[in-house]
C-alpha cells in the first residue's frame, strides 16, 4: 500500500492541480452533462466530454508557467462576476442562522418592524400595549405584545 502511495505522490509531483479555471470548466462539464440527460442531445455530451478532458489535462499538466498564466487571465476576466457572488455563502449562512435565532426567540419575544424605517425590533411578550422607541430612527409607536 505504501508503494502505491509513493508512486502516486511521484506521479502528481510537479503537476499544476486544480485552479479556478479548471474548477469552472469542470462545473460547465457537469451542467452540460445534466443538460444531456434532460435533452438527450449528443452535442451537449460532446462539449461536456471535451470540457472534462480539458479540465483533467490542465490538472495533470507539468507546464506550470503556462497554466498559471491562463488561470491569471481567467481571473482577470471574471473578477467582477466573482466579486458579485463571493459573499453568497456568507449571506446564506447568516440568513439561516438569523432565521433560526428569530424562531427560537418568538416564544419569549415579539419581533416586529418599525413602521417608519423597517428596522427589526423585539419586545418581551405578555406586556400588553407598550410604547416602543425605535433604536435606529427614534420613532415612537404603540405596539401590543
N, CA, C and O of each residue as an XYZ file, in Angstrom:
580
protein
N       0.822     -1.197      0.000
C       0.000      0.000      0.000
C       0.865      1.260      0.000
O       0.569      2.215     -0.718
N       1.920      1.267      0.793
C       2.805      2.423      0.825
C       3.518      2.624     -0.503
O       3.810      3.757     -0.886
N       3.804      1.527     -1.212
C       4.439      1.614     -2.517
C       3.526      2.337     -3.503
O       3.984      3.157     -4.300
N       2.226      2.026     -3.442
C       1.252      2.683     -4.305
C       1.185      4.182     -4.001
O       1.165      5.002     -4.919
N       1.150      4.538     -2.722
C       1.122      5.959     -2.335
C       2.365      6.679     -2.829
O       2.286      7.809     -3.312
N       3.496      6.035     -2.709
C       4.741      6.643     -3.153
C       4.710      6.891     -4.656
O       5.107      7.959     -5.123
N       4.235      5.899     -5.414
C       4.149      6.049     -6.867
C       3.161      7.154     -7.254
O       3.414      7.923     -8.181
N       2.054      7.224     -6.548
C       1.067      8.287     -6.819
C       1.638      9.660     -6.477
O       1.435     10.623     -7.217
N       2.349      9.746     -5.361
C       2.972     11.010     -4.971
C       4.008     11.435     -6.001
O       4.117     12.619     -6.321
N       4.764     10.482     -6.519
C       5.743     10.780     -7.566
C       5.050     11.254     -8.834
O       5.497     12.206     -9.474
N       3.958     10.590     -9.195
C       3.232     10.959    -10.409
C       2.682     12.382    -10.315
O       2.763     13.140    -11.281
N       2.127     12.749     -9.167
C       1.484     14.049     -9.034
C       2.442     15.179     -8.660
O       2.044     16.344     -8.665
N       3.688     14.860     -8.340
C       4.620     15.939     -8.016
C       4.937     16.727     -9.285
O       5.197     16.147    -10.339
N       4.911     18.034     -9.173
C       5.175     18.906    -10.313
C       3.972     19.169    -11.186
O       4.078     19.914    -12.160
N       2.833     18.584    -10.873
C       1.605     18.826    -11.641
C       0.945     20.098    -11.125
O       1.149     20.492     -9.977
N       0.157     20.734    -11.976
C      -0.452     22.011    -11.579
C      -1.621     21.830    -10.625
O      -1.819     22.668     -9.746
N      -2.389     20.782    -10.764
C      -3.520     20.570     -9.869
C      -4.725     21.411    -10.259
O      -4.824     21.888    -11.389
N      -5.630     21.585     -9.319
C      -6.888     22.277     -9.582
C      -6.697     23.779     -9.350
O      -6.140     24.197     -8.335
N      -7.166     24.573    -10.304
C      -7.181     26.019    -10.138
C      -8.572     26.531    -10.502
O      -9.461     25.735    -10.803
N      -8.769     27.834    -10.479
C     -10.098     28.413    -10.700
C     -10.625     28.099    -12.097
O     -11.802     27.779    -12.260
N      -9.762     28.187    -13.098
C     -10.207     27.890    -14.460
C     -10.599     26.422    -14.603
O     -11.630     26.113    -15.201
N      -9.792     25.522    -14.064
C     -10.106     24.097    -14.131
C     -11.398     23.765    -13.402
O     -12.193     22.951    -13.874
N     -11.608     24.395    -12.251
C     -12.830     24.162    -11.478
C     -14.053     24.659    -12.259
O     -15.091     23.998    -12.280
N     -13.924     25.818    -12.895
C     -15.044     26.371    -13.670
C     -15.372     25.486    -14.866
O     -16.543     25.231    -15.149
N     -14.350     25.019    -15.563
C     -14.571     24.154    -16.731
C     -15.214     22.839    -16.293
O     -16.056     22.291    -17.004
N     -14.819     22.334    -15.127
C     -15.420     21.102    -14.615
C     -16.897     21.311    -14.293
O     -17.724     20.448    -14.587
N     -17.234     22.454    -13.690
C     -18.644     22.759    -13.402
C     -19.449     22.899    -14.697
O     -20.594     22.453    -14.772
N     -18.850     23.516    -15.708
C     -19.541     23.643    -17.002
C     -19.801     22.251    -17.583
O     -20.875     21.987    -18.123
N     -18.814     21.370    -17.467
C     -18.991     19.995    -17.955
C     -20.122     19.300    -17.214
O     -20.921     18.589    -17.823
N     -20.194     19.501    -15.898
C     -21.268     18.884    -15.107
C     -22.641     19.408    -15.538
O     -23.586     18.633    -15.683
N     -22.746     20.703    -15.739
C     -24.022     21.297    -16.175
C     -24.402     20.773    -17.556
O     -25.567     20.469    -17.813
N     -23.412     20.667    -18.442
C     -23.702     20.137    -19.778
C     -24.113     18.665    -19.727
O     -24.946     18.228    -20.521
N     -23.539     17.903    -18.807
C     -23.958     16.502    -18.635
C     -25.412     16.418    -18.177
O     -26.172     15.568    -18.641
N     -25.787     17.313    -17.260
C     -27.191     17.347    -16.817
C     -28.110     17.729    -17.971
O     -29.196     17.168    -18.114
N     -27.678     18.686    -18.798
C     -28.481     19.050    -19.972
C     -28.579     17.881    -20.948
O     -29.608     17.700    -21.598
N     -27.520     17.095    -21.051
C     -27.548     15.907    -21.908
C     -28.592     14.923    -21.409
O     -29.335     14.342    -22.200
N     -28.649     14.735    -20.086
C     -29.638     13.812    -19.519
C     -31.060     14.311    -19.760
O     -31.965     13.511    -20.001
N     -31.262     15.615    -19.697
C     -32.604     16.177    -19.874
C     -33.020     16.152    -21.340
O     -34.125     15.725    -21.674
N     -32.109     16.622    -22.227
C     -32.481     16.766    -23.634
C     -32.125     15.562    -24.495
O     -32.752     15.332    -25.529
N     -31.136     14.802    -24.082
C     -30.698     13.665    -24.892
C     -29.871     14.093    -26.089
O     -29.711     13.323    -27.036
N     -29.344     15.304    -26.063
C     -28.594     15.845    -27.193
C     -27.151     15.347    -27.170
O     -26.491     15.376    -26.131
N     -26.671     14.893    -28.321
C     -25.286     14.446    -28.428
C     -24.311     15.614    -28.445
O     -23.153     15.454    -28.058
N     -24.754     16.773    -28.882
C     -23.880     17.950    -28.935
C     -23.476     18.356    -27.523
O     -22.301     18.618    -27.265
N     -24.447     18.410    -26.605
C     -24.125     18.747    -25.216
C     -23.162     17.717    -24.628
O     -22.258     18.069    -23.870
N     -23.355     16.461    -24.975
C     -22.498     15.395    -24.468
C     -21.060     15.568    -24.959
O     -20.116     15.454    -24.177
N     -20.898     15.842    -26.251
C     -19.555     16.011    -26.813
C     -18.850     17.230    -26.211
O     -17.661     17.168    -25.898
N     -19.570     18.318    -26.051
C     -18.977     19.524    -25.453
C     -18.615     19.260    -23.995
O     -17.565     19.700    -23.527
N     -19.478     18.543    -23.276
C     -19.198     18.218    -21.874
C     -17.959     17.345    -21.765
O     -17.122     17.571    -20.891
N     -17.829     16.353    -22.635
C     -16.657     15.478    -22.594
C     -15.387     16.263    -22.935
O     -14.334     16.042    -22.337
N     -15.495     17.177    -23.898
C     -14.329     17.999    -24.249
C     -13.916     18.877    -23.061
O     -12.727     19.026    -22.779
N     -14.897     19.452    -22.374
C     -14.603     20.270    -21.188
C     -13.957     19.427    -20.096
O     -13.001     19.864    -19.456
N     -14.464     18.245    -19.885
C     -13.927     17.357    -18.854
C     -12.493     16.925    -19.184
O     -11.626     16.910    -18.310
N     -12.260     16.583    -20.423
C     -10.908     16.182    -20.846
C      -9.947     17.358    -20.709
O      -8.816     17.185    -20.255
N     -10.388     18.552    -21.097
C      -9.550     19.752    -20.969
C      -9.228     20.034    -19.501
O      -8.095     20.383    -19.169
N     -10.210     19.884    -18.636
C     -10.002     20.134    -17.210
C      -8.996     19.151    -16.618
O      -8.103     19.555    -15.874
N      -9.130     17.871    -16.938
C      -8.193     16.861    -16.434
C      -6.802     17.101    -17.012
O      -5.803     16.967    -16.306
N      -6.735     17.451    -18.279
C      -5.451     17.746    -18.900
C      -4.762     18.910    -18.199
O      -3.554     18.871    -17.968
N      -5.534     19.954    -17.856
C      -4.961     21.097    -17.138
C      -4.436     20.669    -15.774
O      -3.360     21.102    -15.361
N      -5.189     19.820    -15.069
C      -4.776     19.382    -13.728
C      -3.505     18.540    -13.770
O      -2.679     18.612    -12.860
N      -3.348     17.749    -14.818
C      -2.198     16.849    -14.906
C      -1.013     17.457    -15.657
O       0.036     16.823    -15.772
N      -1.170     18.661    -16.160
C      -0.106     19.303    -16.924
C       1.076     19.644    -16.023
O       0.905     20.021    -14.864
N       2.290     19.501    -16.586
C       3.501     19.883    -15.852
C       4.010     21.261    -16.274
O       4.971     21.771    -15.697
N       3.373     21.859    -17.270
C       3.774     23.192    -17.717
C       3.131     24.231    -16.799
O       2.136     24.866    -17.148
N       3.716     24.381    -15.638
C       3.146     25.212    -14.575
C       3.028     26.670    -14.996
O       2.018     27.311    -14.706
N       4.038     27.207    -15.675
C       4.025     28.625    -16.062
C       2.859     28.945    -16.991
O       2.160     29.941    -16.801
N       2.658     28.115    -17.977
C       1.590     28.372    -18.947
C       0.205     28.250    -18.305
O      -0.668     29.082    -18.552
N       0.000     27.213    -17.479
C      -1.289     27.049    -16.794
C      -1.537     28.209    -15.836
O      -2.668     28.681    -15.719
N      -0.491     28.676    -15.146
C      -0.613     29.818    -14.237
C      -1.030     31.063    -15.010
O      -1.907     31.803    -14.565
N      -0.409     31.300    -16.166
C      -0.737     32.444    -16.995
C      -2.187     32.375    -17.465
O      -2.907     33.373    -17.423
N      -2.614     31.188    -17.916
C      -4.010     31.019    -18.359
C      -4.978     31.284    -17.218
O      -6.001     31.940    -17.415
N      -4.671     30.784    -16.030
C      -5.539     30.980    -14.864
C      -5.606     32.459    -14.481
O      -6.675     32.959    -14.129
N      -4.467     33.162    -14.548
C      -4.463     34.594    -14.210
C      -5.317     35.388    -15.192
O      -6.048     36.290    -14.782
N      -5.236     35.070    -16.476
C      -6.083     35.736    -17.485
C      -7.563     35.482    -17.185
O      -8.388     36.391    -17.272
N      -7.884     34.243    -16.835
C      -9.264     33.896    -16.498
C      -9.731     34.687    -15.276
O     -10.847     35.207    -15.261
N      -8.884     34.778    -14.256
C      -9.245     35.517    -13.041
C      -9.438     37.002    -13.321
O     -10.325     37.630    -12.743
N      -8.615     37.570    -14.206
C      -8.776     38.984    -14.576
C     -10.109     39.211    -15.282
O     -10.803     40.190    -15.007
N     -10.465     38.304    -16.192
C     -11.706     38.456    -16.960
C     -12.947     38.297    -16.089
O     -13.966     38.940    -16.343
N     -12.873     37.446    -15.065
C     -14.059     37.144    -14.254
C     -14.036     37.824    -12.887
O     -14.803     37.440    -12.003
N     -13.184     38.815    -12.694
C     -13.051     39.452    -11.375
C     -14.366     40.084    -10.915
O     -14.739     39.945     -9.751
N     -15.065     40.769    -11.806
C     -16.328     41.423    -11.442
C     -17.405     40.425    -11.059
O     -18.145     40.649    -10.102
N     -17.500     39.341    -11.783
C     -18.509     38.311    -11.501
C     -18.202     37.636    -10.174
O     -19.103     37.404     -9.367
N     -16.926     37.319     -9.947
C     -16.557     36.655     -8.695
C     -16.808     37.567     -7.499
O     -17.240     37.100     -6.444
N     -16.542     38.861     -7.653
C     -16.795     39.792     -6.554
C     -18.276     39.840     -6.209
O     -18.651     39.942     -5.041
N     -19.107     39.766     -7.235
C     -20.546     39.844     -7.028
C     -21.067     38.641     -6.247
O     -21.936     38.791     -5.389
N     -20.542     37.446     -6.538
C     -21.050     36.222     -5.928
C     -20.197     35.695     -4.781
O     -20.538     34.667     -4.195
N     -19.100     36.365     -4.443
C     -18.194     35.820     -3.425
C     -18.812     35.803     -2.034
O     -18.453     34.962     -1.210
N     -19.735     36.721     -1.760
C     -20.309     36.773     -0.416
C     -21.563     35.910     -0.285
O     -22.188     35.895      0.775
N     -21.939     35.195     -1.339
C     -23.165     34.404     -1.284
C     -23.176     33.361     -0.169
O     -24.151     33.298      0.578
N     -22.115     32.527     -0.024
C     -22.171     31.535      1.065
C     -22.304     32.181      2.439
O     -23.018     31.670      3.302
N     -21.617     33.303      2.644
C     -21.706     34.002      3.931
C     -23.115     34.536      4.148
O     -23.660     34.428      5.247
N     -23.706     35.112      3.100
C     -25.061     35.660      3.230
C     -26.074     34.551      3.506
O     -26.990     34.735      4.308
N     -25.918     33.415      2.855
C     -26.839     32.299      3.080
C     -26.719     31.788      4.509
O     -27.727     31.518      5.162
N     -25.490     31.655      4.994
C     -25.270     31.184      6.359
C     -25.859     32.170      7.361
O     -26.495     31.762      8.333
N     -25.654     33.462      7.131
C     -26.194     34.493      8.010
C     -27.721     34.459      8.001
O     -28.349     34.572      9.053
N     -28.320     34.305      6.822
C     -29.774     34.266      6.715
C     -30.346     33.117      7.543
O     -31.293     33.312      8.305
N     -29.770     31.915      7.394
C     -30.306     30.759      8.107
C     -30.076     30.857      9.612
O     -30.942     30.463     10.394
N     -28.922     31.377     10.029
C     -28.679     31.498     11.471
C     -29.600     32.549     12.080
O     -30.084     32.372     13.198
N     -29.849     33.647     11.352
C     -30.784     34.673     11.847
C     -32.204     34.136     11.925
O     -32.919     34.394     12.894
N     -32.612     33.392     10.907
C     -33.954     32.824     10.894
C     -34.138     31.860     12.051
O     -35.186     31.858     12.697
N     -33.137     31.047     12.316
C     -33.204     30.109     13.430
C     -33.277     30.856     14.757
O     -34.064     30.489     15.630
N     -32.462     31.900     14.918
C     -32.470     32.690     16.157
C     -33.821     33.368     16.352
O     -34.345     33.388     17.466
N     -34.389     33.923     15.285
C     -35.711     34.560     15.386
C     -36.780     33.550     15.775
O     -37.663     33.854     16.577
N     -36.702     32.348     15.209
C     -37.687     31.322     15.518
C     -37.614     30.916     16.992
O     -38.638     30.736     17.652
N     -36.387     30.776     17.494
C     -36.218     30.396     18.897
C     -36.654     31.517     19.846
O     -37.126     31.239     20.949
N     -36.504     32.771     19.432
C     -36.852     33.905     20.288
C     -38.347     34.203     20.288
O     -38.825     34.894     21.188
N     -39.088     33.715     19.329
C     -40.507     34.048     19.213
C     -41.332     33.589     20.420
O     -42.411     34.129     20.663
N     -40.845     32.608     21.173
C     -41.568     32.149     22.356
C     -41.497     33.183     23.472
O     -42.445     33.331     24.243
N     -40.388     33.895     23.563
C     -40.157     34.840     24.650
C     -40.376     36.287     24.210
O     -40.848     37.112     24.993
N     -40.035     36.591     22.965
C     -40.099     37.966     22.468
C     -41.066     38.090     21.295
O     -41.263     37.147     20.530
N     -41.662     39.270     21.172
C     -42.432     39.619     19.986
C     -41.485     40.373     19.064
O     -40.877     41.362     19.474
N     -41.358     39.919     17.834
C     -40.451     40.547     16.877
C     -41.314     41.238     15.830
O     -42.217     40.632     15.253
N     -41.022     42.528     15.588
C     -41.803     43.326     14.646
C     -40.907     44.366     14.011
O     -39.749     44.518     14.401
N     -41.444     45.090     13.023
C     -40.669     46.097     12.302
C     -41.172     47.486     12.644
O     -42.359     47.694     12.896
N     -40.244     48.433     12.648
C     -40.589     49.841     12.855
C     -41.372     50.315     11.630
O     -40.964     50.037     10.502
N     -42.498     51.030     11.826
C     -43.294     51.466     10.679
C     -42.590     52.503      9.791
O     -42.919     52.617      8.610
N     -41.637     53.254     10.333
C     -41.014     54.297      9.514
C     -39.731     53.837      8.816
O     -39.529     54.144      7.641
N     -38.861     53.107      9.521
C     -37.570     52.738      8.908
C     -37.432     51.246      8.640
O     -36.426     50.827      8.069
N     -38.401     50.436      9.029
C     -38.431     48.981      8.806
C     -37.337     48.225      9.571
O     -37.023     47.087      9.223
N     -36.761     48.834     10.596
C     -35.788     48.159     11.458
C     -36.504     47.084     12.260
O     -37.599     47.319     12.773
N     -35.892     45.896     12.376
C     -36.494     44.836     13.179
C     -36.274     45.137     14.652
O     -35.162     45.461     15.067
N     -37.322     45.031     15.429
C     -37.267     45.284     16.870
C     -37.879     44.103     17.599
O     -38.592     43.295     17.004
N     -37.595     44.007     18.891
C     -38.218     42.957     19.694
C     -38.546     43.524     21.065
O     -37.887     44.432     21.573
N     -39.597     42.947     21.644
C     -40.036     43.342     22.982
C     -40.512     42.083     23.698
O     -40.987     41.151     23.049
N     -40.393     42.039     25.027
C     -40.828     40.855     25.765
C     -42.335     40.630     25.605
O     -43.119     41.579     25.637
N     -42.723     39.383     25.436
C     -44.142     39.041     25.284
C     -44.865     39.185     26.624
O     -44.251     39.127     27.689
N     -46.180     39.372     26.543
C     -47.023     39.390     27.736
C     -47.052     40.724     28.461
O     -47.431     40.766     29.631
N     -46.671     41.804     27.818
C     -46.679     43.115     28.471
C     -47.890     43.957     28.070
O     -48.063     45.067     28.573
N     -48.713     43.448     27.185
C     -49.876     44.210     26.734
C     -49.468     45.274     25.735
O     -48.573     45.056     24.918
N     -50.133     46.444     25.800
C     -49.783     47.551     24.909
C     -48.619     48.319     25.525
O     -48.677     48.737     26.681
N     -47.556     48.500     24.731
C     -46.411     49.260     25.209
C     -46.011     50.300     24.173
O     -46.294     50.158     22.984
N     -45.349     51.344     24.649
C     -44.822     52.346     23.727
C     -43.391     51.947     23.403
O     -42.561     51.777     24.296
N     -43.117     51.802     22.111
C     -41.817     51.352     21.647
C     -41.105     52.522     20.982
O     -41.711     53.274     20.218
N     -39.812     52.675     21.275
C     -38.978     53.669     20.615
C     -37.968     52.930     19.757
O     -37.213     52.097     20.258
N     -37.951     53.229     18.476
C     -37.032     52.578     17.543
C     -35.602     53.010     17.870
O     -35.333     54.195     18.068
N     -34.702     52.050     17.923
C     -33.313     52.365     18.247
C     -32.573     53.007     17.080
O     -31.520     53.614     17.274
N     -33.111     52.881     15.878
C     -32.431     53.415     14.703
C     -32.896     54.831     14.367
O     -32.072     55.733     14.214
N     -34.216     55.032     14.251
C     -34.731     56.345     13.835
C     -35.409     57.099     14.974
O     -35.845     58.234     14.785
N     -35.505     56.492     16.144
C     -36.104     57.083     17.357
C     -37.584     57.432     17.197
O     -38.097     58.296     17.908
N     -38.261     56.774     16.282
C     -39.698     56.951     16.140
C     -40.390     56.210     17.282
O     -39.949     55.133     17.685
N     -41.472     56.787     17.802
C     -42.216     56.153     18.884
C     -43.576     55.706     18.360
O     -44.242     56.432     17.622
N     -43.975     54.499     18.753
C     -45.270     53.966     18.354
C     -45.728     52.983     19.412
O     -44.937     52.516     20.232
N     -47.005     52.679     19.382
C     -47.590     51.762     20.379
C     -47.784     50.406     19.711
O     -48.285     50.302     18.592
N     -47.368     49.370     20.440
C     -47.451     48.009     19.901
C     -47.999     47.079     20.980
O     -47.654     47.215     22.153
N     -48.844     46.145     20.588
C     -49.364     45.153     21.523
C     -48.472     43.908     21.434
O     -48.305     43.322     20.365
N     -47.907     43.520     22.580
C     -47.002     42.354     22.592
C     -47.523     41.274     23.515
O     -46.896     40.224     23.652
